[in-house]
Amino acid sequence: MTLTVAVLGTGIMGAGMARSLAREGHSVRVWNRDRAKAEAVSAELAGAMFDAIGVADSPAAAVAGADVVVTMLFDLAATESVMAEALPAVTGTWVQSATVGLPGALALAEAAAQAGVPHVDAPVLGTRAPAEQGKLTVLAGGSPSDPVTTVFDAIGAKTIWVGPTPGDGHRLKLTANAWVVSLTAATAQSVELATGLGIDPALFLDVIAGGPLDSGYAQAKGAAMIAGEYPTSFALDGAVKDSALIAEALAGAGKDDRLMAAVNHLYATAAGRGHAGDDMAAVNRGF
C-alpha cells in the first residue's frame, strides 16, 4: 500500500520518520515551524528518492488529502497550536507521536473526536538512529487500520498495540521513559561519583560490562559523559520535559514521585548550565 503521509515536525525524530517513510516508497509531505529544517529533510533525499519528500507552506497544506497525518512536535502546546490550524483540513487518520503526557494525550484525542478525525495515540521509543533506520518501537493506543499499520511498518521495527483506549500508548510510553531517564541519570551518578573519588570512571563501565547489571544504553551514555562529548541523539531538554510528565503521571496515579522529581531536577540543572540542546547524556553536568 502506497500512501500520502504528512509529517508535522521535522526535528530529530520527525525527520528520521519522514525519511523512513520515503524510503518505503510513500509520498511524504513535511512541515516545520522553522522551514529550513523541513527543507533540509527534503533536500537530503531528493535525488535518491525522486523528490519523494515535499515541503508544505502550512500545516493545513501539508495534511490536505493525506491518508495519514503524523505529529512529532516538541510538546502539548506546540501540538495543540499546530493542529488547531491543521485539523479542519485533515481527511485521513491522525497519528499523534509526540510525548505530551497523559492529560495531553487525552485532550488531543478529544480534539480529534470533536473534529470527526480518526486518531491513534502512538508515541515511539527510540532516538536518532532508530528513527533514521525505521527501527523505532511504536506504542499504539486506538484501533488498527491498514493505513496506520503501513505507516508503523515503515517507521518501526515493532509495534505494540497497548489497548483501544485513548492514551493507552502514552501510558506505556511514560512507563518506559521512566526507565530511560532514570537509567541515564543513574549512570551519570556513578560516573560523577567515580570522578569525585579520584578514580577513572571508565572502570565503572568495565565493572558492569557483560554482566547482569550491564546495559548498552549505560555504556553508550557513560562513554559520552566520560568524554564530555554530547552529540544529540535525544536532546536533554526533551528529557526535562518527559521526566516532568512522568512525575505528573506518578502523582496522578497515586504513586510516590520523589525519585522522578529528583531525576527531573538533575536534567533541569544541566539544561540551565547550557546543555539543553545537547544529548541527554549531559545530565552528568547537573551534578
Rosetta silent file (secondary structure, phi, psi, omega in degrees, C-alpha in Angstrom):
SEQUENCE: MTLTVAVLGTGIMGAGMARSLAREGHSVRVWNRDRAKAEAVSAELAGAMFDAIGVADSPAAAVAGADVVVTMLFDLAATESVMAEALPAVTGTWVQSATVGLPGALALAEAAAQAGVPHVDAPVLGTRAPAEQGKLTVLAGGSPSDPVTTVFDAIGAKTIWVGPTPGDGHRLKLTANAWVVSLTAATAQSVELATGLGIDPALFLDVIAGGPLDSGYAQAKGAAMIAGEYPTSFALDGAVKDSALIAEALAGAGKDDRLMAAVNHLYATAAGRGHAGDDMAAVNRGF
SCORE:     score description
SCORE:     0.000 S_00000001
   1 L     0.000  121.537  177.089    0.000    0.000    0.000 S_00000001
   2 L   -99.413  128.244 -172.576    1.462    3.340   -1.095 S_00000001
   3 L  -119.596  160.852  164.049    0.261    6.258    0.985 S_00000001
   4 E  -101.560  121.884 -174.911    0.421   10.020    1.147 S_00000001
   5 E  -124.654  130.521  173.800    1.697   10.869    4.614 S_00000001
   6 E  -101.140  131.318  176.876    2.058   14.295    6.203 S_00000001
   7 E  -116.605  114.489  179.372    4.684   14.673    8.932 S_00000001
   8 E  -100.715  113.409 -176.380    4.291   17.770   11.080 S_00000001
   9 L   107.437  108.802 -177.752    7.509   18.470   12.984 S_00000001
  10 L  -120.821   49.649  168.787   10.916   17.688   11.496 S_00000001
  11 L   -76.507 -156.935 -176.958   13.190   17.700   14.491 S_00000001
  12 H   -54.792  -48.253 -174.627   15.461   14.733   15.173 S_00000001
  13 H   -77.948  -47.282 -178.431   12.633   12.215   15.370 S_00000001
  14 H   -62.360  -38.032  178.642   10.229   13.622   12.803 S_00000001
  15 H   -63.545  -45.278  178.937   12.966   13.988   10.199 S_00000001
  16 H   -63.225  -40.270  179.153   14.026   10.384   10.631 S_00000001
  17 H   -64.652  -40.935  178.853   10.443    9.162   10.434 S_00000001
  18 H   -62.591  -42.978  179.617    9.834   11.151    7.234 S_00000001
  19 H   -65.113  -40.433  178.865   12.937    9.678    5.602 S_00000001
  20 H   -62.542  -40.383  177.902   11.943    6.159    6.632 S_00000001
  21 H   -64.204  -42.276 -179.941    8.502    6.654    5.080 S_00000001
  22 H   -65.225  -39.669  179.628   10.031    7.968    1.849 S_00000001
  23 H   -62.662  -26.746  178.454   12.434    5.049    1.619 S_00000001
  24 L   -85.744    5.454  174.030    9.436    2.714    1.711 S_00000001
  25 L    92.570    5.831  179.836    8.010    4.463   -1.344 S_00000001
  26 L   -81.554  151.177  174.503    5.356    6.618    0.303 S_00000001
  27 E   -83.157  119.566 -171.663    4.653   10.159   -0.826 S_00000001
  28 E  -118.174  133.148  171.263    5.678   12.349    2.100 S_00000001
  29 E  -115.541  137.598  179.545    4.929   15.980    2.856 S_00000001
  30 E  -123.105  150.814  173.538    6.690   17.705    5.720 S_00000001
  31 E  -140.850  140.435  174.503    6.050   20.916    7.593 S_00000001
  32 L  -145.011  146.437 -179.988    8.076   22.570   10.333 S_00000001
  33 L   -57.351  -40.853  171.808    7.754   25.932   12.013 S_00000001
  34 L   -90.019   98.916 -173.092   11.384   26.540   11.019 S_00000001
  35 H   -56.861  -31.821 -178.076   11.011   25.901    7.289 S_00000001
  36 H   -58.056  -35.901  179.345   14.769   25.419    6.841 S_00000001
  37 H   -67.437  -39.427  177.793   14.574   22.198    8.862 S_00000001
  38 H   -66.816  -41.685  179.585   11.815   20.844    6.647 S_00000001
  39 H   -64.671  -33.983  178.149   13.705   21.810    3.510 S_00000001
  40 H   -64.689  -38.570  177.474   16.813   20.032    4.809 S_00000001
  41 H   -62.870  -44.167 -178.925   14.830   16.801    5.167 S_00000001
  42 H   -66.624  -44.823 -174.711   13.554   17.126    1.613 S_00000001
  43 H   -66.344  -34.466 -174.804   16.907   18.077    0.078 S_00000001
  44 H   -62.091  -36.687 -176.596   18.854   15.232    1.640 S_00000001
  45 H  -109.158    7.200 -172.047   16.875   12.531   -0.160 S_00000001
  46 L   -56.474  -47.427 -177.739   15.672   14.476   -3.194 S_00000001
  47 L   -66.957  -50.573 -175.405   17.967   12.777   -5.715 S_00000001
  48 L   -70.006  -32.882 -173.426   17.729    9.242   -4.393 S_00000001
  49 L  -103.629   13.719  177.354   14.019    9.377   -3.599 S_00000001
  50 L    54.242   46.856  178.415   12.863   11.226   -6.736 S_00000001
  51 L    56.839   40.131 -177.289   11.675   14.188   -4.712 S_00000001
  52 L   -69.478  -21.316 -179.685    9.540   11.911   -2.548 S_00000001
  53 E  -107.790  117.414  177.606    9.519   14.436    0.305 S_00000001
  54 E  -104.882  152.639 -178.850    7.747   17.712   -0.362 S_00000001
  55 E  -105.432  124.116 -179.353    7.759   20.788    1.854 S_00000001
  56 L   -93.343  151.587 -179.126    4.398   22.355    2.689 S_00000001
  57 L   -81.562  -18.240 -177.903    3.871   26.026    3.372 S_00000001
  58 L  -153.167  160.426  174.936    1.437   25.431    6.250 S_00000001
  59 H   -57.645  -41.329 -179.117    0.134   22.611    8.437 S_00000001
  60 H   -63.398  -39.925  178.806   -3.200   22.744    6.604 S_00000001
  61 H   -67.295  -34.949 -179.474   -1.492   22.430    3.224 S_00000001
  62 H   -65.738  -41.315 -171.480    0.575   19.508    4.471 S_00000001
  63 H   -87.411  -17.814 -174.968   -2.380   17.457    5.698 S_00000001
  64 E   -58.363  119.323  177.975   -4.853   18.176    2.885 S_00000001
  65 L    79.058   -0.374 -179.112   -5.651   14.880    1.171 S_00000001
  66 L   -74.134  143.125  177.004   -3.119   12.882    3.194 S_00000001
  67 L   -71.593  -37.334 -179.854   -4.022    9.325    4.141 S_00000001
  68 E  -137.827  137.986  174.447   -2.192    9.640    7.464 S_00000001
  69 E  -114.121  123.840  179.020   -1.026   12.693    9.408 S_00000001
  70 E  -109.938  124.391  173.358    1.837   12.154   11.854 S_00000001
  71 E  -104.813  126.425  175.871    2.574   14.763   14.510 S_00000001
  72 L  -136.231   66.350 -179.419    6.022   14.720   16.093 S_00000001
  73 L   -98.352  174.310 -169.413    6.205   18.156   17.695 S_00000001
  74 L   -69.386  -45.972 -172.950    8.014   19.088   20.901 S_00000001
  75 L  -151.335 -173.628 -177.574    5.209   19.255   23.432 S_00000001
  76 H   -63.307  -45.290 -177.558    1.496   19.620   24.053 S_00000001
  77 H   -59.613  -44.196  179.409    1.395   23.372   23.469 S_00000001
  78 H   -64.359  -42.052 -178.186    3.109   23.053   20.094 S_00000001
  79 H   -66.642  -43.985  178.302    0.861   20.164   19.048 S_00000001
  80 H   -61.458  -42.540 -178.197   -2.335   21.943   20.082 S_00000001
  81 H   -63.766  -46.970 -177.812   -1.286   25.107   18.255 S_00000001
  82 H   -67.974  -43.623 -176.267   -0.379   23.346   15.025 S_00000001
  83 H   -74.676  -20.392  173.248   -3.386   21.031   14.990 S_00000001
  84 H   -60.207  -34.739  177.181   -5.799   23.884   15.668 S_00000001
  85 H   -82.360  -37.656 -171.756   -4.856   25.025   12.163 S_00000001
  86 H   -82.859  -35.492 -170.982   -4.487   21.582   10.606 S_00000001
  87 H   -53.841  -41.776 -179.530   -7.462   19.615   11.970 S_00000001
  88 H   -61.421  -20.224 -178.054  -10.137   21.224    9.784 S_00000001
  89 H   -98.960   -3.918 -177.110   -8.171   20.099    6.719 S_00000001
  90 E   -77.101  127.966  176.252   -7.471   16.515    7.879 S_00000001
  91 L  -117.860   -9.645  178.874   -9.298   13.848    5.879 S_00000001
  92 L  -104.087 -150.881 -179.460   -7.193   10.851    6.902 S_00000001
  93 E  -100.489  136.345  177.968   -6.120    9.403   10.249 S_00000001
  94 E   -94.021  117.696  174.891   -4.151   11.439   12.768 S_00000001
  95 E  -102.971  112.481 -174.090   -1.261    9.519   14.350 S_00000001
  96 E  -100.460  108.934 -172.001   -0.082   11.506   17.363 S_00000001
  97 L  -110.773   -7.015  177.342    3.513   10.538   18.237 S_00000001
  98 L   -70.766  148.386  175.818    4.804   13.427   20.342 S_00000001
  99 L   -85.254  110.612 -172.319    5.229   12.783   24.058 S_00000001
 100 L  -123.388    2.461 -176.487    2.693   15.137   25.614 S_00000001
 101 L    85.886  160.718 -175.556    1.755   13.426   28.898 S_00000001
 102 H   -66.695  -48.648  176.935   -1.407   11.521   29.705 S_00000001
 103 H   -58.720  -38.145  178.149   -3.761   14.500   30.202 S_00000001
 104 H   -64.822  -42.319  179.020   -2.357   15.978   26.996 S_00000001
 105 H   -61.564  -41.038  179.219   -2.860   12.739   25.071 S_00000001
 106 H   -67.556  -38.374  179.165   -6.469   12.581   26.223 S_00000001
 107 H   -64.978  -41.020  179.658   -7.059   16.222   25.308 S_00000001
 108 H   -68.786  -38.042  176.607   -5.695   15.694   21.792 S_00000001
 109 H   -62.282  -39.125  178.392   -7.802   12.556   21.348 S_00000001
 110 H   -66.771  -39.624  177.366  -10.865   14.557   22.359 S_00000001
 111 H   -62.078  -40.176  177.585   -9.987   17.305   19.887 S_00000001
 112 H   -64.061  -43.151 -179.551   -9.753   14.685   17.140 S_00000001
 113 H   -62.016  -42.242 -179.886  -13.114   13.193   18.142 S_00000001
 114 H   -65.061  -30.580  179.049  -14.790   16.588   18.082 S_00000001
 115 H   -86.065   -4.865 -178.219  -13.391   17.179   14.602 S_00000001
 116 L    71.951   28.356 -177.655  -14.539   13.738   13.437 S_00000001
 117 L  -105.477  125.241  174.400  -10.976   12.684   12.665 S_00000001
 118 L   -58.582  140.815 -170.197   -9.823    9.094   13.325 S_00000001
 119 E  -139.793  138.349  173.100   -6.994    9.210   15.868 S_00000001
 120 E  -128.614  126.298  175.733   -4.290    6.878   17.148 S_00000001
 121 E   -82.921  111.235 -170.119   -2.172    7.708   20.181 S_00000001
 122 L  -141.937   65.365  172.096    1.236    6.397   19.077 S_00000001
 123 L   -64.597  161.513 -176.053    4.336    7.657   20.892 S_00000001
 124 E  -125.240  153.485  171.022    7.554    5.896   19.949 S_00000001
 125 E  -104.677  134.448 -179.615   10.592    4.519   21.720 S_00000001
 126 L   140.068  166.268 -179.535   13.947    5.233   20.137 S_00000001
 127 L  -123.487 -155.518 -173.054   16.354    8.032   19.375 S_00000001
 128 H   -54.810  -52.791 -174.069   18.020    9.481   16.264 S_00000001
 129 H   -62.480  -49.243  177.738   19.500    6.282   14.817 S_00000001
 130 H   -61.332  -34.222  177.562   16.370    4.082   15.125 S_00000001
 131 H   -64.258  -43.509  179.955   14.272    6.920   13.687 S_00000001
 132 H   -68.311  -30.492 -175.258   16.584    7.235   10.691 S_00000001
 133 H   -93.295   -1.312 -176.554   16.721    3.461   10.214 S_00000001
 134 L    68.966   35.105 -175.436   12.989    2.805   10.533 S_00000001
 135 L  -122.729   29.045  176.600   13.594    0.778   13.685 S_00000001
 136 E   -71.047  163.214  168.713   11.527    2.602   16.279 S_00000001
 137 E  -105.847  120.993 -177.824    9.185    0.806   18.662 S_00000001
 138 E   -95.575  128.616  179.285    5.650    2.152   18.264 S_00000001
 139 E  -110.654  102.254 -166.808    3.414    2.109   21.336 S_00000001
 140 E  -107.717  138.882  172.372   -0.097    2.434   19.997 S_00000001
 141 E  -125.488  120.537 -177.644   -3.432    3.149   21.629 S_00000001
 142 L   142.212 -158.939 -176.987   -6.512    3.010   19.441 S_00000001
 143 L  -107.671  127.161  178.930   -7.886    0.910   16.613 S_00000001
 144 L   -64.741  148.464  171.446   -5.582   -0.569   13.942 S_00000001
 145 L  -145.514  161.154 -177.549   -6.262    0.198   10.281 S_00000001
 146 H   -58.814  -46.186  179.263   -4.374   -0.680    7.106 S_00000001
 147 H   -61.714  -41.141 -177.991   -3.014    2.858    6.508 S_00000001
 148 H   -66.915  -46.191 -179.172   -1.876    3.212   10.114 S_00000001
 149 H   -66.476  -30.970  175.674   -0.195   -0.187   10.312 S_00000001
 150 H   -64.035  -42.620  176.525    1.516    0.532    6.973 S_00000001
 151 H   -63.037  -44.634 -179.174    2.982    3.728    8.448 S_00000001
 152 H   -63.279  -36.790  178.093    4.077    1.896   11.580 S_00000001
 153 H   -64.541  -30.500 -179.277    5.770   -0.791    9.482 S_00000001
 154 H   -77.470  -36.296 -174.615    7.750    1.937    7.704 S_00000001
 155 H   -96.127  -15.468 -171.849    8.930    3.801   10.785 S_00000001
 156 E  -130.845  158.552  172.136    9.301    0.956   13.262 S_00000001
 157 E   -90.623  -20.900 -177.256   10.752   -2.476   13.845 S_00000001
 158 E  -151.763  139.247  173.889    7.997   -3.345   16.304 S_00000001
 159 E  -121.139  128.881  174.681    4.501   -2.125   17.101 S_00000001
 160 E  -111.760  114.656  174.391    2.829   -2.816   20.428 S_00000001
 161 E   -84.895  103.229 -172.742   -0.918   -2.200   20.449 S_00000001
 162 E   -71.832  -40.343 -178.768   -1.323   -1.377   24.119 S_00000001
 163 E   175.894  173.555 -176.130   -5.094   -1.059   24.091 S_00000001
 164 L   -87.474   -7.049 -172.866   -8.071    0.586   22.402 S_00000001
 165 L   -85.577  136.315  174.457   -8.447    3.449   24.871 S_00000001
 166 L   -52.905  132.340 -178.544   -7.171    6.959   24.067 S_00000001
 167 L    94.293   -9.057 -178.959   -3.953    7.493   25.974 S_00000001
 168 H   -61.760  -40.254  177.550   -3.031    3.804   26.188 S_00000001
 169 H   -60.080  -40.758 -179.905    0.061    4.361   24.069 S_00000001
 170 H   -68.430  -33.051  179.061    1.112    7.168   26.369 S_00000001
 171 H   -60.207  -42.592  178.327    0.611    5.058   29.469 S_00000001
 172 H   -75.658  -35.230  179.743    3.263    2.620   28.258 S_00000001
 173 H   -62.376  -44.992  179.574    5.497    5.377   26.841 S_00000001
 174 H   -64.768  -37.829  177.792    5.681    7.182   30.179 S_00000001
 175 H   -62.986  -45.581 -179.832    6.373    3.872   31.932 S_00000001
 176 H   -69.093  -41.244 -179.292    9.219    3.054   29.538 S_00000001
 177 H   -67.607  -25.863  174.463   10.646    6.574   29.558 S_00000001
 178 H   -58.934  -39.036  178.130   10.752    6.488   33.361 S_00000001
 179 H   -69.739  -42.679 -176.881   13.326    3.722   32.950 S_00000001
 180 H   -62.603  -50.727 -176.607   15.255    5.552   30.219 S_00000001
 181 H   -70.679  -32.195  179.140   15.669    8.850   32.064 S_00000001
 182 H   -71.502  -43.042  179.201   16.375    7.106   35.376 S_00000001
 183 H   -61.134  -42.571  179.727   18.980    4.765   33.878 S_00000001
 184 H   -65.885  -42.442  178.573   20.785    7.656   32.224 S_00000001
 185 H   -66.545  -38.395  178.598   20.756    9.712   35.421 S_00000001
 186 H   -66.448  -37.766  175.689   21.948    6.725   37.474 S_00000001
 187 H   -61.875  -43.254  178.562   24.801    6.170   35.015 S_00000001
 188 H   -61.780  -39.275  179.293   25.734    9.832   35.397 S_00000001
 189 H   -60.159  -45.384 -179.549   25.711    9.470   39.181 S_00000001
 190 H   -68.101  -39.025  177.079   28.218    6.604   39.089 S_00000001
 191 H   -61.738  -45.812 -178.207   30.431    8.408   36.564 S_00000001
 192 H   -71.250  -34.006  177.223   30.451   11.553   38.669 S_00000001
 193 H   -65.238  -45.661  178.173   30.984    9.639   41.916 S_00000001
 194 H   -58.015  -45.026  179.553   33.997    7.815   40.482 S_00000001
 195 H   -61.584  -44.593 -179.362   35.427   11.121   39.282 S_00000001
 196 H   -65.529  -28.606  179.255   34.820   12.743   42.653 S_00000001
 197 L   -88.604    0.697  173.761   36.523    9.864   44.433 S_00000001
 198 L    83.865   22.306  175.532   39.580   10.182   42.229 S_00000001
 199 L  -118.028  162.624 -178.769   39.294    7.024   40.141 S_00000001
 200 L   -68.863  118.373 -178.045   38.885    6.541   36.403 S_00000001
 201 L   -64.609  -19.242  176.991   35.111    6.491   35.721 S_00000001
 202 H   -63.555  -23.387  178.096   35.750    4.126   32.804 S_00000001
 203 H   -64.873  -31.908  176.771   36.424    1.467   35.427 S_00000001
 204 H   -62.074  -45.168  179.180   32.748    1.621   36.391 S_00000001
 205 H   -65.176  -35.168  177.132   31.744    0.751   32.835 S_00000001
 206 H   -64.865  -39.280 -177.451   34.345   -2.035   32.831 S_00000001
 207 H   -62.670  -41.873 -176.275   32.945   -3.464   36.067 S_00000001
 208 H   -86.340  -14.697 -173.936   29.394   -3.820   34.742 S_00000001
 209 L   -56.368  127.163  174.887   30.396   -4.839   31.199 S_00000001
 210 L    78.844   -3.332 -178.556   28.965   -8.192   30.175 S_00000001
 211 L  -101.446 -177.348 -177.404   27.265   -8.841   33.499 S_00000001
 212 L   -67.129  -18.365  179.037   23.642   -8.771   34.642 S_00000001
 213 L   -91.487   -2.953 -174.724   23.937   -5.073   35.524 S_00000001
 214 L   -75.756  158.864  177.749   25.226   -4.101   32.086 S_00000001
 215 L  -156.270  131.456  175.691   23.258   -2.091   29.557 S_00000001
 216 H   -59.582  -33.979  178.876   24.183   -0.964   26.082 S_00000001
 217 H   -66.245  -44.735  178.703   22.470    2.309   26.869 S_00000001
 218 H   -63.103  -39.332  179.359   24.555    2.811   30.022 S_00000001
 219 H   -63.765  -45.555 -178.391   27.732    2.008   28.097 S_00000001
 220 H   -67.467  -46.883 -178.295   26.932    4.475   25.311 S_00000001
 221 H   -70.384  -38.315  178.649   25.757    7.280   27.563 S_00000001
 222 H   -62.976  -40.654  178.285   28.527    6.658   30.090 S_00000001
 223 H   -62.755  -39.548  177.918   31.178    6.866   27.383 S_00000001
 224 H   -64.907  -40.660  179.132   29.726   10.191   26.218 S_00000001
 225 H   -62.622  -45.053 -178.053   29.751   11.508   29.778 S_00000001
 226 H   -65.261  -39.788  179.444   33.378   10.492   30.323 S_00000001
 227 H   -74.490  -20.691 -175.891   34.449   12.042   27.007 S_00000001
 228 L    69.856   27.533  179.867   32.429   15.186   27.717 S_00000001
 229 L  -122.658  128.725 -169.288   31.030   14.996   24.198 S_00000001
 230 L  -130.002   58.967  175.401   27.266   15.057   23.696 S_00000001
 231 L   -60.647  133.331 -165.977   26.216   14.710   20.035 S_00000001
 232 L   -77.475  117.676  170.106   22.456   14.822   20.199 S_00000001
 233 L  -106.210  -41.737  170.681   20.563   11.577   19.839 S_00000001
 234 L  -139.470  116.075 -170.233   17.815   12.577   22.275 S_00000001
 235 E   -67.659  144.267 -177.887   18.027   16.189   23.432 S_00000001
 236 H   -62.429  -35.093  179.138   18.346   16.930   27.127 S_00000001
 237 H   -64.859  -27.675  173.340   15.524   19.475   27.053 S_00000001
 238 H   -67.817  -35.846  177.034   13.269   16.632   25.917 S_00000001
 239 H   -69.077  -33.415  174.133   14.361   14.636   28.958 S_00000001
 240 H   -60.783  -49.819 -179.944   13.490   17.622   31.156 S_00000001
 241 H   -60.865  -49.320 -174.378   10.011   17.694   29.640 S_00000001
 242 H   -66.480  -40.314  179.940    9.485   13.939   29.761 S_00000001
 243 H   -65.988  -33.005  175.393   10.693   13.495   33.340 S_00000001
 244 H   -66.753  -40.406  178.083    8.290   16.236   34.446 S_00000001
 245 H   -65.860  -35.917  178.477    5.438   14.456   32.637 S_00000001
 246 H   -67.557  -43.680  177.123    6.415   11.165   34.298 S_00000001
 247 H   -59.865  -40.620  177.691    6.430   12.781   37.748 S_00000001
 248 H   -62.557  -42.086 -179.796    2.991   14.202   36.968 S_00000001
 249 H   -66.448  -40.079  177.281    1.758   10.753   35.909 S_00000001
 250 H   -59.746  -48.426 -179.711    3.121    9.140   39.083 S_00000001
 251 H   -62.727  -40.528 -179.656    1.361   11.683   41.260 S_00000001
 252 H   -66.815  -26.350  178.425   -1.833   11.297   39.236 S_00000001
 253 L   -89.122    3.503 -179.808   -1.690    7.527   39.725 S_00000001
 254 L    77.254   21.312  179.697   -1.288    7.955   43.484 S_00000001
 255 L  -106.290  155.806 -179.027    2.357    6.829   43.435 S_00000001
 256 L   -67.874  126.681 -176.952    5.349    8.487   45.079 S_00000001
 257 L  -105.793   13.446 -172.920    7.035   10.836   42.613 S_00000001
 258 H   -65.521  -39.302  179.754   10.100   11.801   44.676 S_00000001
 259 H   -63.923  -46.901 -179.031   12.625    9.780   42.672 S_00000001
 260 H   -68.165  -32.169  176.307   11.410   11.180   39.353 S_00000001
 261 H   -63.445  -39.068  177.525   11.274   14.687   40.798 S_00000001
 262 H   -67.457  -41.010  177.707   14.955   14.327   41.736 S_00000001
 263 H   -62.063  -44.509  178.033   15.782   12.991   38.267 S_00000001
 264 H   -59.638  -40.030  179.008   13.935   15.921   36.704 S_00000001
 265 H   -60.599  -40.107  179.951   15.895   18.329   38.897 S_00000001
 266 H   -64.988  -45.967  178.535   19.185   16.915   37.589 S_00000001
 267 H   -63.836  -42.029 -179.591   18.158   17.276   33.950 S_00000001
 268 H   -65.113  -37.329  177.835   16.800   20.772   34.552 S_00000001
 269 H   -63.655  -45.292  178.396   20.015   21.782   36.308 S_00000001
 270 H   -62.860  -39.540  177.610   22.110   20.543   33.380 S_00000001
 271 H   -62.629  -41.704  179.218   19.840   22.387   30.955 S_00000001
 272 H   -66.194  -18.672  177.798   20.239   25.555   32.991 S_00000001
 273 H   -94.281   16.182  172.124   24.003   25.180   32.694 S_00000001
 274 H    98.067   14.738 -174.938   23.832   25.435   28.933 S_00000001
 275 H  -112.565   16.804 -175.509   23.223   21.829   27.865 S_00000001
 276 L   -57.158  -38.163 -177.908   19.535   21.935   26.867 S_00000001
 277 L   -89.099   -5.166  178.074   20.311   21.178   23.218 S_00000001
 278 L   -79.172  173.064  176.016   22.952   18.543   23.961 S_00000001
 279 E   -64.528  155.265 -178.976   22.245   14.847   24.265 S_00000001
 280 H   -60.192  -18.010  175.607   20.543   13.699   27.449 S_00000001
 281 H   -58.759  -21.194  179.224   23.879   12.168   28.483 S_00000001
 282 H   -70.505    4.101  174.143   24.797   15.710   29.530 S_00000001
 283 H   -58.876  -22.856  177.841   22.703   15.126   32.656 S_00000001
 284 H   -64.348  -18.475  176.267   26.065   14.470   34.343 S_00000001
 285 H   -76.308   -5.184  176.396   26.552   18.244   34.115 S_00000001
 286 H   -88.235   -5.385 -179.122   23.684   18.540   36.594 S_00000001
 287 L   -88.389    0.000    0.000   25.719   17.014   39.432 S_00000001
